[in-house]
CSV table of C-alpha atoms and ligand atoms in Angstrom, one decimal:
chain,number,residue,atom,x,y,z
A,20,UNK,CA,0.3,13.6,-19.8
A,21,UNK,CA,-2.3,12.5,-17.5
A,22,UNK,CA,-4.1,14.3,-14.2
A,23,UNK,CA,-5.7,12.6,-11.6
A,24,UNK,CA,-7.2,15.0,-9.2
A,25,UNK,CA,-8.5,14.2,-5.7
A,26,UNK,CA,-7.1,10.9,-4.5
A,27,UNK,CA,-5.5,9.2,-2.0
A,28,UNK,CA,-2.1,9.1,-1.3
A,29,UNK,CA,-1.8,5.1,-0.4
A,30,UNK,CA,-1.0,4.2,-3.5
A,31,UNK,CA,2.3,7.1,-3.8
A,32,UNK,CA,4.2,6.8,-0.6
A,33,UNK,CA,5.2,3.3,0.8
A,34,UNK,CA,4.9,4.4,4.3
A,35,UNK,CA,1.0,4.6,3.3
A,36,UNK,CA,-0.6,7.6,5.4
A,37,UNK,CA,-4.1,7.9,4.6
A,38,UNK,CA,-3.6,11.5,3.3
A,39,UNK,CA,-5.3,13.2,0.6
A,40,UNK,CA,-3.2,14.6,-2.7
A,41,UNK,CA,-5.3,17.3,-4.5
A,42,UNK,CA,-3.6,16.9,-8.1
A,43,UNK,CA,-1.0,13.9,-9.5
A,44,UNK,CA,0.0,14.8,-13.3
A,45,UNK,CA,2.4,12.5,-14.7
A,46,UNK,CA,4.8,13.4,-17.6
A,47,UNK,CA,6.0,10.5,-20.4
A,48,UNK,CA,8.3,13.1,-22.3
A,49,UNK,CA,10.4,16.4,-21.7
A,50,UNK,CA,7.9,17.6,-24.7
A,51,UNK,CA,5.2,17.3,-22.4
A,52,UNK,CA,6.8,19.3,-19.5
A,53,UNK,CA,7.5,22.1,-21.9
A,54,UNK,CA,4.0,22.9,-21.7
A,55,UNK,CA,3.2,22.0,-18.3
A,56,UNK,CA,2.1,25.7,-16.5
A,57,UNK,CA,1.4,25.7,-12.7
A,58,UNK,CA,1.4,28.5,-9.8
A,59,UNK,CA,2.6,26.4,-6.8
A,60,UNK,CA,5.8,24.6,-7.3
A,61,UNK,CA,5.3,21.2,-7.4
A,62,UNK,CA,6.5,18.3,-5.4
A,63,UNK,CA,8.0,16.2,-7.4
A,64,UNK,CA,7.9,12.4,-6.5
A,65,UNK,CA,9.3,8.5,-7.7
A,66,UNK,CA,7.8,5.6,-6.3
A,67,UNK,CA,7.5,7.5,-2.7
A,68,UNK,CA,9.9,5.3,-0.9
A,69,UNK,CA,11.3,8.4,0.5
A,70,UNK,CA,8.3,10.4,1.0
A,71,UNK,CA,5.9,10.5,3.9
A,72,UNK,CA,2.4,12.9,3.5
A,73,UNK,CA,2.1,14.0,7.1
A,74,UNK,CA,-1.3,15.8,5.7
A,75,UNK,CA,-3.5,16.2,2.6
A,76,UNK,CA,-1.4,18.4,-0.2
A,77,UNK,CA,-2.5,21.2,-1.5
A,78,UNK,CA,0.5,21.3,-4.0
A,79,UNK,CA,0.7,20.0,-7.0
A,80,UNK,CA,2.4,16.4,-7.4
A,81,UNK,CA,4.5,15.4,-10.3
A,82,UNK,CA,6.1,12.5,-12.1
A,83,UNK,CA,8.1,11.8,-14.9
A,84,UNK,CA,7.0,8.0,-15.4
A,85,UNK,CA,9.4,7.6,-19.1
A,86,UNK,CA,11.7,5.0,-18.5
A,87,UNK,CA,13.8,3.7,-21.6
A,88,UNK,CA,17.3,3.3,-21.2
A,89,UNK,CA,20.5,3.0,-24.0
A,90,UNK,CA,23.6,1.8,-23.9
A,91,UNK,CA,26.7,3.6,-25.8
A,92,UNK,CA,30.4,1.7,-25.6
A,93,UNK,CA,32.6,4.3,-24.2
A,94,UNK,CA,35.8,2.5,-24.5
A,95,UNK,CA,37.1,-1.2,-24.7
A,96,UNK,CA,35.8,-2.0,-21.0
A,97,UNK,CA,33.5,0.7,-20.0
A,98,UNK,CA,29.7,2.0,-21.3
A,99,UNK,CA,27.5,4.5,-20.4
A,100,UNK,CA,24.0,3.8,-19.7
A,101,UNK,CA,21.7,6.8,-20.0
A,102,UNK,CA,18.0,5.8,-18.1
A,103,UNK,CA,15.0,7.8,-18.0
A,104,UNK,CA,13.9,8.7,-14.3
A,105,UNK,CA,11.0,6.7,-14.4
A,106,UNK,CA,12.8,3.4,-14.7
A,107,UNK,CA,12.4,0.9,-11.8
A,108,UNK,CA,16.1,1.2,-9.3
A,109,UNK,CA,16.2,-2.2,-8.8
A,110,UNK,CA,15.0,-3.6,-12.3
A,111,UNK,CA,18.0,-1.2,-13.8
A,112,UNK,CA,20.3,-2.8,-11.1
A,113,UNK,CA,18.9,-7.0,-12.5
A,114,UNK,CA,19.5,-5.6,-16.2
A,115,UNK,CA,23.1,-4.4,-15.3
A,116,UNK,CA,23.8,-7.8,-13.7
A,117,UNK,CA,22.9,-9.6,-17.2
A,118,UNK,CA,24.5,-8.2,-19.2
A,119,UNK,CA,27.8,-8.7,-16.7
A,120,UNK,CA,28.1,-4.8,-16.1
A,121,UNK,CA,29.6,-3.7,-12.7
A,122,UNK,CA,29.0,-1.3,-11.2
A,123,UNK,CA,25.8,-1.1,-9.2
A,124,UNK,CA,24.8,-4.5,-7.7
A,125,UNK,CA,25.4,-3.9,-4.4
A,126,UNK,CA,22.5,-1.7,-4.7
A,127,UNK,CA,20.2,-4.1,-5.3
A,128,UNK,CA,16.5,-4.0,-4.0
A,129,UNK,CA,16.5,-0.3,-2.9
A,130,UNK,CA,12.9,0.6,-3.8
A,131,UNK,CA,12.5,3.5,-5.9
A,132,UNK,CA,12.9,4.8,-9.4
A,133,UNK,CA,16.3,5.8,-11.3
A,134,UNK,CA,15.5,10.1,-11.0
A,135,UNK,CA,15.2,9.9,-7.4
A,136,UNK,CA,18.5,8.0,-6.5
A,137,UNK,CA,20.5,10.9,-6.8
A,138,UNK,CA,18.8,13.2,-5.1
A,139,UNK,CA,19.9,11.4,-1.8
A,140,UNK,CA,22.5,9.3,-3.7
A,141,UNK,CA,21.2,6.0,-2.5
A,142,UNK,CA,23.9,4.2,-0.9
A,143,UNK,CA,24.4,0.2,0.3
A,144,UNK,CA,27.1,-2.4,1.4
A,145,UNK,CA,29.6,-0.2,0.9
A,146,UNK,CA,29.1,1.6,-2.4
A,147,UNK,CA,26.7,4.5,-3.6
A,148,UNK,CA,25.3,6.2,-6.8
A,149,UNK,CA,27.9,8.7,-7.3
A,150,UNK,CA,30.3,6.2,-7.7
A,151,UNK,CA,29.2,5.4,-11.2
A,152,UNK,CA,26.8,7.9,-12.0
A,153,UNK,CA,28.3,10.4,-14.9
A,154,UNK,CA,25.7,13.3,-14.9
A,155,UNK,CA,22.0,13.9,-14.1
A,156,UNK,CA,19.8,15.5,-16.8
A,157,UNK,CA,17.4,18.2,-14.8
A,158,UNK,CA,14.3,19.9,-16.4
A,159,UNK,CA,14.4,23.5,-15.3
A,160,UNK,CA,11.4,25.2,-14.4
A,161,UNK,CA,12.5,28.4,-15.2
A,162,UNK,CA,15.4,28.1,-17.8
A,163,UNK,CA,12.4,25.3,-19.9
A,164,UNK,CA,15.3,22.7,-20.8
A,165,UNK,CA,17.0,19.9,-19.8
A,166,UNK,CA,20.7,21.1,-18.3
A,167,UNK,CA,22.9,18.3,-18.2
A,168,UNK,CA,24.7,18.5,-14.7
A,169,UNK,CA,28.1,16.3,-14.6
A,170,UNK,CA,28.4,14.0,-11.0
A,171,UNK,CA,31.5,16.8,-10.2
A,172,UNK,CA,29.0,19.2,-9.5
A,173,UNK,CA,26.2,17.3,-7.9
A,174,UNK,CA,27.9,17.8,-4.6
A,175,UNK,CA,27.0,14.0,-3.7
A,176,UNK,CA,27.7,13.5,-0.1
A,177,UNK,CA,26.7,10.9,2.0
A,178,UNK,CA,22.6,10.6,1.6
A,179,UNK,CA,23.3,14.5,0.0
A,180,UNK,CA,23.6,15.7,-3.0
A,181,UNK,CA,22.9,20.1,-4.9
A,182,UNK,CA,19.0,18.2,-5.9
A,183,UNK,CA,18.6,18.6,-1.6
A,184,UNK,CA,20.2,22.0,-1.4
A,185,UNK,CA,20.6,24.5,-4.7
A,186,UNK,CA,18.0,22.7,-7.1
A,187,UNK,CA,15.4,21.5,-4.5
A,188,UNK,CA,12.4,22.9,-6.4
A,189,UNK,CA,14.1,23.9,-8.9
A,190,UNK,CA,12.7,21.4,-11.5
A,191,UNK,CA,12.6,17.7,-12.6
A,192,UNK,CA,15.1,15.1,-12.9
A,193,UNK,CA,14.7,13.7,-16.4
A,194,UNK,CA,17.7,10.9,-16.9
A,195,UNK,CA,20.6,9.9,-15.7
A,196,UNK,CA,23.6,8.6,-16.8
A,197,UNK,CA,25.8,5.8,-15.6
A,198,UNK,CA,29.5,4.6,-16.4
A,199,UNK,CA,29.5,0.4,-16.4
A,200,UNK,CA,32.3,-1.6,-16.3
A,201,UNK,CA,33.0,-5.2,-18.4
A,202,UNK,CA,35.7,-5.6,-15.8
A,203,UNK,CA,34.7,-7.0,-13.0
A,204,UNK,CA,35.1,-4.8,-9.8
A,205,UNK,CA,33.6,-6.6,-6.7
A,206,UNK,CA,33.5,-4.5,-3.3
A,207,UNK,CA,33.2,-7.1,-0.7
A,208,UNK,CA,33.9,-5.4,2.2
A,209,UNK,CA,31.2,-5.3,4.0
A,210,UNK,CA,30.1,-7.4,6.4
A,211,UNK,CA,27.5,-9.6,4.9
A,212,UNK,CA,29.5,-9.9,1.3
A,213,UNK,CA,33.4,-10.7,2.7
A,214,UNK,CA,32.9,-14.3,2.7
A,215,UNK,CA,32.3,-14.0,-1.1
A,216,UNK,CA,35.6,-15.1,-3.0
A,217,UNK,CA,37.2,-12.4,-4.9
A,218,UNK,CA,36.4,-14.1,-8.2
A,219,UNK,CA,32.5,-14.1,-7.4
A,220,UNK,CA,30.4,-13.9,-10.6
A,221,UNK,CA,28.5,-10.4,-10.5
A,222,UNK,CA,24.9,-12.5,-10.0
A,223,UNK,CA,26.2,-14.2,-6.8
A,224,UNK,CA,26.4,-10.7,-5.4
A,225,UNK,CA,23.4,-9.8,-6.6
A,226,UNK,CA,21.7,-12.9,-5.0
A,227,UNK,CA,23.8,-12.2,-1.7
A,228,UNK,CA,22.8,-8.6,-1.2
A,229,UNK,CA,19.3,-9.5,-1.4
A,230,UNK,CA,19.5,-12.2,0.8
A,231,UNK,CA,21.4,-10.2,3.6
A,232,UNK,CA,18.9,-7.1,3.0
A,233,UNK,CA,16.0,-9.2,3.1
A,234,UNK,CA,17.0,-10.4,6.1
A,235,UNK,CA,17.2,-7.1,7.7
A,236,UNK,CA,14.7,-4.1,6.3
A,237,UNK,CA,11.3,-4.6,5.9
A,238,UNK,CA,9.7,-5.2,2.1
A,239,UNK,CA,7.6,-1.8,1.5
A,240,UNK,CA,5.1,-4.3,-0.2
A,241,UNK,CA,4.3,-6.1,3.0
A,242,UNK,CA,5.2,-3.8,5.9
A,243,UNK,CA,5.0,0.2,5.4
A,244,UNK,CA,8.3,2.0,5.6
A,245,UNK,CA,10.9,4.2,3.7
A,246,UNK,CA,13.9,2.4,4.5
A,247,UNK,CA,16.5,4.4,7.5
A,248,UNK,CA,14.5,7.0,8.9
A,249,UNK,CA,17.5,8.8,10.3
A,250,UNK,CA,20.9,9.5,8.8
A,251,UNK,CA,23.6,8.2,10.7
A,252,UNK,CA,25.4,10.5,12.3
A,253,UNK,CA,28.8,12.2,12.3
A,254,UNK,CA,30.5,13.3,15.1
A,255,UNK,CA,33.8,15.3,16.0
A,256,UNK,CA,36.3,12.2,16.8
A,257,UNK,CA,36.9,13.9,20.1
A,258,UNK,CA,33.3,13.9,20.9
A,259,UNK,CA,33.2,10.0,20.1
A,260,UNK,CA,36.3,9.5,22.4
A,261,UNK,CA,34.6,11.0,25.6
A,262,UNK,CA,31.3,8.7,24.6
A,263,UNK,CA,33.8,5.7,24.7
A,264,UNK,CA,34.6,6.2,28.2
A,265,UNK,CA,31.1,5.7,29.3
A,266,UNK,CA,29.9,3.7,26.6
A,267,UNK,CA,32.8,1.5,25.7
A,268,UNK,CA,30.9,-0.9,23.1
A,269,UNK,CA,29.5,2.3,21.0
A,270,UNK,CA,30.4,1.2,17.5
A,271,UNK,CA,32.0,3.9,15.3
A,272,UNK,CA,33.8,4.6,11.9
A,273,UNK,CA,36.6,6.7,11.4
A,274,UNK,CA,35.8,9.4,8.7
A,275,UNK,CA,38.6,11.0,6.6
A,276,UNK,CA,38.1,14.3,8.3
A,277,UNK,CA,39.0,13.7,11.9
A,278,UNK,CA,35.4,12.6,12.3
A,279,UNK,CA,33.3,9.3,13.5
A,280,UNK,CA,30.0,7.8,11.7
A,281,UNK,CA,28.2,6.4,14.8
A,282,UNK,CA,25.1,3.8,13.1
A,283,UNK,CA,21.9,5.7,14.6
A,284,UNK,CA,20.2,1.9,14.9
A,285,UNK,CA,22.7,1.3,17.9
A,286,UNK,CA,21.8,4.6,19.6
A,287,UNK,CA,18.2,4.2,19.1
A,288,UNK,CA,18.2,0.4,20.3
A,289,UNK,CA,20.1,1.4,23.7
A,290,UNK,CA,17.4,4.3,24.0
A,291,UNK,CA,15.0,1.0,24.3
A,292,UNK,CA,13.2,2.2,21.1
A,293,UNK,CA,13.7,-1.5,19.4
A,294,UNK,CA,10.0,-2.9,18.2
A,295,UNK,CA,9.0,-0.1,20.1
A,296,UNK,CA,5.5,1.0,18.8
A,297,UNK,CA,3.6,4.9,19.3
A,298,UNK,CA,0.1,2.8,17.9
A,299,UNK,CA,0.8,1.5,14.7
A,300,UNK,CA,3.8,3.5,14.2
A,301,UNK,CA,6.8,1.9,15.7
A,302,UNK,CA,10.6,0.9,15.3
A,303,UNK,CA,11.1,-1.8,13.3
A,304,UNK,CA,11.9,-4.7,15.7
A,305,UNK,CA,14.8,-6.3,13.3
A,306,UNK,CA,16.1,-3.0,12.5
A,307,UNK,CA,15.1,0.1,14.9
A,308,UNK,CA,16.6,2.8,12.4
A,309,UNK,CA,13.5,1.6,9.5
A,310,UNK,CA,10.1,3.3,11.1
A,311,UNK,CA,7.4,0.9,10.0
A,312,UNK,CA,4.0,2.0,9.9
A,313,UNK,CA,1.4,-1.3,10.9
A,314,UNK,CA,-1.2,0.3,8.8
A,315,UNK,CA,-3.5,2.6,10.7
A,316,UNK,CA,-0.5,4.8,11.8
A,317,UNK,CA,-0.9,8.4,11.9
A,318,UNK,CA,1.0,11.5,11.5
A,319,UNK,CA,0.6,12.2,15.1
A,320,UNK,CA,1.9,8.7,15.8
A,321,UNK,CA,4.7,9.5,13.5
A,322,UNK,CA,5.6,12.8,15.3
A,323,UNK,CA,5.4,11.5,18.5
A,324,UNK,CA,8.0,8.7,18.0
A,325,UNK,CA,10.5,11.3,15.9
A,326,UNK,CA,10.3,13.5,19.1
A,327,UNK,CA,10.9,10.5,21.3
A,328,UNK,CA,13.8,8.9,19.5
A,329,UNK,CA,15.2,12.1,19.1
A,330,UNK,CA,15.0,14.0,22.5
A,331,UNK,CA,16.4,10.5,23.9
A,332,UNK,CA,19.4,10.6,21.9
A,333,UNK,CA,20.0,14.4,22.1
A,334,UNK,CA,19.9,13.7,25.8
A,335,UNK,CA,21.8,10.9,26.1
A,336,UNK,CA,25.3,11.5,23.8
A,337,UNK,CA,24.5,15.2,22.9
A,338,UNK,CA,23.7,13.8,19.1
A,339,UNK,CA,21.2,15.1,16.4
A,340,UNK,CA,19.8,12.5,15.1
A,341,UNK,CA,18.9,13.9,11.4
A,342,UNK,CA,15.7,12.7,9.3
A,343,UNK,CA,16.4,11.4,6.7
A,344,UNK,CA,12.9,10.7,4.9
A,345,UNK,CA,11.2,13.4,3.5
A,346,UNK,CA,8.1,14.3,5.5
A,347,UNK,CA,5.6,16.7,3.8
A,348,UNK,CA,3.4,19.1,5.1
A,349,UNK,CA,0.6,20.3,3.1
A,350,UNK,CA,2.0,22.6,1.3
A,351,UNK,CA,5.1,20.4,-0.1
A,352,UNK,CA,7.1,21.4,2.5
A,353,UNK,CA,9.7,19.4,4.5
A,354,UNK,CA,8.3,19.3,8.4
A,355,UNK,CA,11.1,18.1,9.9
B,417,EPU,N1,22.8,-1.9,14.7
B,417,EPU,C1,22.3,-2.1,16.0
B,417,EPU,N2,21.1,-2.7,16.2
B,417,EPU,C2,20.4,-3.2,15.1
B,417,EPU,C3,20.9,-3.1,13.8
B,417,EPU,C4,22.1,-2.4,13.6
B,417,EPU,O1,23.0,-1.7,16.9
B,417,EPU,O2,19.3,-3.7,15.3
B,417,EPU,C5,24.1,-1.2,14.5
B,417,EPU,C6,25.3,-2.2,14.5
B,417,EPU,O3,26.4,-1.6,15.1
B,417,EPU,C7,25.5,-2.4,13.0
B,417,EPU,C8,25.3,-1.0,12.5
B,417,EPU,O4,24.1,-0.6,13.3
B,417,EPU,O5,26.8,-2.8,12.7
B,417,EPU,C9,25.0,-0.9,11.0
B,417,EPU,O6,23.8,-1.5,10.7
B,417,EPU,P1,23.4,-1.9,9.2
B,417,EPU,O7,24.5,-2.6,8.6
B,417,EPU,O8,22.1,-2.5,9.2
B,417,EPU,O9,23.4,-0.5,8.4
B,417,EPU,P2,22.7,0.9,8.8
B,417,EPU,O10,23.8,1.9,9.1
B,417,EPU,O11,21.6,0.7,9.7
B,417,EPU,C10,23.0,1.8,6.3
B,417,EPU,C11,22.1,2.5,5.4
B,417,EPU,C12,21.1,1.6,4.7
B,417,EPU,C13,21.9,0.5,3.9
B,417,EPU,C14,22.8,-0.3,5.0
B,417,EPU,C15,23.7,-1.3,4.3
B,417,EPU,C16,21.9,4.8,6.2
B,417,EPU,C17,21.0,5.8,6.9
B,417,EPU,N3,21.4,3.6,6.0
B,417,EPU,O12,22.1,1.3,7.3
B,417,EPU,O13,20.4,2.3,3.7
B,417,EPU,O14,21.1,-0.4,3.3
B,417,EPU,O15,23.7,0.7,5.6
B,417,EPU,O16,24.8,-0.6,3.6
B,417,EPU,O17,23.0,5.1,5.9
B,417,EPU,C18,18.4,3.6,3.4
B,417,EPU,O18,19.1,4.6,3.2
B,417,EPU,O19,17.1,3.7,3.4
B,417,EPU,C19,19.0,2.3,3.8
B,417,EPU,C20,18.3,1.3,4.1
């Protein structure tokens, strides 16, 4: 266990606010959480590529940094991979792809570590973490052990999942574990990956999604951001059919449940919000649902934007845009 007390926040959040964290302890076993006491919960954190400081914080950052994984045969064509949280997401992702397990390429090149992709089940080109993710191990503050927590109950939604809701603060996530196939299994529908043939070899994926996502999003390492700011949002399918009469080109996907996923880049580009900038916060000009942050942008910048973007849309089609980065104030808590 290590504590480093006093330091800037650069280095833990790729959106880079030049905020101030009081305390970052960083745990390499469960042994060492055992003994871990503190008074204010803690906030814990990954690689920060979902996680914005708005201000200094006061609370207590943690992170579980072990990150070995193993690999069990479960039966003639499938094998469970149980990784520790502080594994790289997108090293995890290369590793599946040679040894030829499916499962999880699409989701290549999603900054972050392995414990914070299911807290918003990280999602891309048309598949997401619950779809091979068996159970999440989670250190409980109060309980003092590891409760392994099967996918069923990890209410995953779309960008949701109990770590947002019931368990927020709650504790740690330690490991999780994931069910690979030998067989391959390519999803290829999205646009982007259907010209792929349906015999693709699992690399060529690989290689694809990273060409089409670098293409699009912003890398964290050059330009400042968290990925989508905003969820996109779901609306009542009548709702989207009265939009349709005045905005006949608004794109939209039919949901299961009567309802419509509208992509919050196309509202947000018609509100004229495209490469628009609030100083050196602004919308990414490729890509206006990534916020990218130009490198002296401030929290007030930040807010100012959020407001904007999301009184415009409110106004225009009656639609909440929801945030979907975590914003902190200085006291660990969500702002928005
Ligand atoms: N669009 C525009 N203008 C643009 C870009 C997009 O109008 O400049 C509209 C188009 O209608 C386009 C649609 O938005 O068809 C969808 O755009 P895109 O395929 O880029 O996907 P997205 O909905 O913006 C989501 C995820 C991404 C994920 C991609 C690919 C959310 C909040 N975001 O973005 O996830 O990589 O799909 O599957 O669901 C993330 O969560 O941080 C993230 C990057």
């Amino acid at each position: 266990m290590r504590t480093l007390t006093n330091i800037s926040a650069i280095p833990y959040s790729t959106f880079r606010f030049n905020a101030q964290l009081a305390a970052v302890t960083e745990f390499a076993s469960v042994a060492e959480l055992d003994i871990f006491h503190f008074d204010t919960t803690p906030v814990v954190l990954g690689e920060g590529s979902n996680t914005i400081f708005m201000q200094d914080l006061t609370a207590p950052v943690i992170r579980f940094v072990a990150d070995s994984k193993m690999i069990t045969e479960l039966d003639a064509h499938h094998v469970l991979v149980h990784v520790e949280a502080g594994h790289n997401w997108h090293k995890l992702v290369s590793w599946a792809v040679e040894q030829q397990l499916w499962g999880i390429e699409n989701l290549a090149l999603i900054p972050g570590s392995v414990g914070a992709a299911p807290v918003q089940n990280i999602g891309a080109y048309g598949v997401e973490l619950s779809d091979s993710c068996l159970y999440v191990d989670f250190y409980h503050w109060q309980q003092r052990k590891v409760q392994r927590i099967a996918a069923g109950r990890c209410r995953f939604g779309y960008r949701d999942s109990v770590f947002k809701h019931a368990l927020a603060g709650k504790g740690v996530i330690v490991a999780v574990g994931f069910c690979l196939s030998r067989q391959p299994n390519p999803v290829l529908g999205y646009n982007g990956l259907d010209h792929l043939p349906a015999n693709v070899a699992i690399n060529s994926i690989l290689d694809q999604v990273i060409v089409v996502r670098s293409s699009k999003l912003p890398d964290p390492a050059v330009l400042a951001n968290c990925g989508s700011f905003f969820k996109n949002p779901v609306i009542a399918l009548q709702h989207y059919t009265a939009l349709k009469t005045k905005y006949a080109d608004m794109p939209g996907f039919s949901q299961p449940d009567n309802t419509v996923k509208i992509p919050a880049a196309w509202l947000i580009e018609q509100q004229g919000f495209k490469g628009k900038h609030y100083g050196e916060v602004g919308c990414y000009k490729l890509q206006p649902l990534v916020i990218v942050n130009h490198g002296a942008g401030t929290a007030a910048q930040l807010e100012q934007l959020v407001t904007a973007v999301q009184q415009q849309v409110l106004s225009a089609y009656n639609i909440q845009l929801e945030v979907e980065v975590r914003m902190l104030n200085g006291a660990g808590q969500p702002v928005r």
